[in-house]
Amino acid sequence: MPPRLTKVPRTIVLVGLMGAGKSCIGRRLAAQLALDFVDADAEIERAAGCSIEEIFERHGETAFRDGERRVIARLLNQPIHVLATGGGSFMDPRTRSEIRGRAITVWLRADLELLLKRTGRRSNRPLLKRGNPREILEKLIAERYPVYGQADVIVDSADGPPEATVERVRAAIEAYLAAHPMAAAGEPRLAEDAGR
Ligand code: S3P
């Protein structure tokens, strides 16, 4: 059996759609690896002094994306940690390039029904208030999944106890590091590769 992952050479960044479980899985993964967990959305709210909904309402999505890019760039300069990002951040080419250059990226992939079920529990996501959540999520899946597919590691987010998904993420990162010695040694990724 391969050795259990206990140490990672870079920050682990979780990407994926709203409701994929990035914060829930990220928090547990960080605890297992004895790393800090940071939620990029919470950091953006802290920096702005208001909620994401209020940022969207008062300043619009473009201003939110600019703030998101700045906050994520700052967080990537922090010591190694586990970072859950908002679902749209990896879609921004500059933010994506920054993340891919500096972190190990994990796409938590989930199907439409699971995303609907999970996002239905809270009503704090401005993008899902613009119409029918099923149609919006379907459209976001079509637009975003090919881009999320650029993540280093892809793990299906299971409906059920989060521990099973955390275990799969951990195993997938182990396999990725075993296959990528440069990444395992913490070498920076080539700019042209990161910018893909
Ligand atoms: C967004 C996802 C949200 C939040 C904002 C926009 C998106 O984060 O950043 O509402 O564009 O998908 P979660 O993915 O954590 O819900």
mmCIF file of C-alpha atoms and ligand atoms in Angstrom, residues 16-19 22-23 41 52 56 61 64-65 68 85-88 124-127 140 144 148, ligand 1:
data_model
loop_
_atom_site.group_PDB
_atom_site.id
_atom_site.type_symbol
_atom_site.label_atom_id
_atom_site.label_comp_id
_atom_site.label_asym_id
_atom_site.label_seq_id
_atom_site.Cartn_x
_atom_site.Cartn_y
_atom_site.Cartn_z
ATOM 1 C CA GLY A 16 -16.079 23.278 -8.482
ATOM 2 C CA LEU A 17 -19.640 24.495 -8.692
ATOM 3 C CA MET A 18 -21.725 25.905 -5.866
ATOM 4 C CA GLY A 19 -22.906 23.021 -3.712
ATOM 5 C CA LYS A 22 -15.656 22.558 -1.357
ATOM 6 C CA SER A 23 -15.847 24.087 2.126
ATOM 7 C CA ASP A 41 -15.564 33.676 -0.132
ATOM 8 C CA ILE A 52 -21.114 38.473 -1.305
ATOM 9 C CA PHE A 56 -23.055 41.736 -6.237
ATOM 10 C CA GLU A 61 -20.211 40.831 -10.671
ATOM 11 C CA PHE A 64 -16.687 40.959 -7.265
ATOM 12 C CA ARG A 65 -14.404 39.043 -9.666
ATOM 13 C CA GLU A 68 -11.872 37.695 -5.745
ATOM 14 C CA THR A 85 -12.666 28.905 -3.749
ATOM 15 C CA GLY A 86 -15.972 30.296 -4.997
ATOM 16 C CA GLY A 87 -17.297 28.440 -8.031
ATOM 17 C CA GLY A 88 -16.589 31.214 -10.525
ATOM 18 C CA ASN A 124 -27.249 33.246 -0.280
ATOM 19 C CA ARG A 125 -26.012 32.710 -3.833
ATOM 20 C CA PRO A 126 -26.776 35.660 -6.096
ATOM 21 C CA LEU A 127 -26.245 33.738 -9.349
ATOM 22 C CA LEU A 140 -23.042 26.584 -15.556
ATOM 23 C CA ARG A 144 -17.635 25.453 -16.541
ATOM 24 C CA TYR A 148 -12.726 22.789 -14.202
HETATM 25 C C1 S3P B 1 -20.139 31.836 -7.327
HETATM 26 C C2 S3P B 1 -20.015 30.937 -6.295
HETATM 27 C C3 S3P B 1 -20.102 31.323 -4.886
HETATM 28 C C4 S3P B 1 -19.699 32.782 -4.688
HETATM 29 C C5 S3P B 1 -20.489 33.663 -5.619
HETATM 30 C C6 S3P B 1 -20.325 33.296 -7.091
HETATM 31 C C7 S3P B 1 -20.032 31.338 -8.727
HETATM 32 O O1 S3P B 1 -19.247 30.506 -4.099
HETATM 33 O O2 S3P B 1 -18.324 32.963 -4.915
HETATM 34 O O3 S3P B 1 -21.830 33.563 -5.223
HETATM 35 O O4 S3P B 1 -19.815 32.149 -9.646
HETATM 36 O O5 S3P B 1 -20.145 30.117 -8.931
HETATM 37 P P1 S3P B 1 -19.550 28.929 -3.790
HETATM 38 O O6 S3P B 1 -19.099 28.148 -4.978
HETATM 39 O O7 S3P B 1 -18.675 28.670 -2.602
HETATM 40 O O8 S3P B 1 -20.987 28.811 -3.501
#
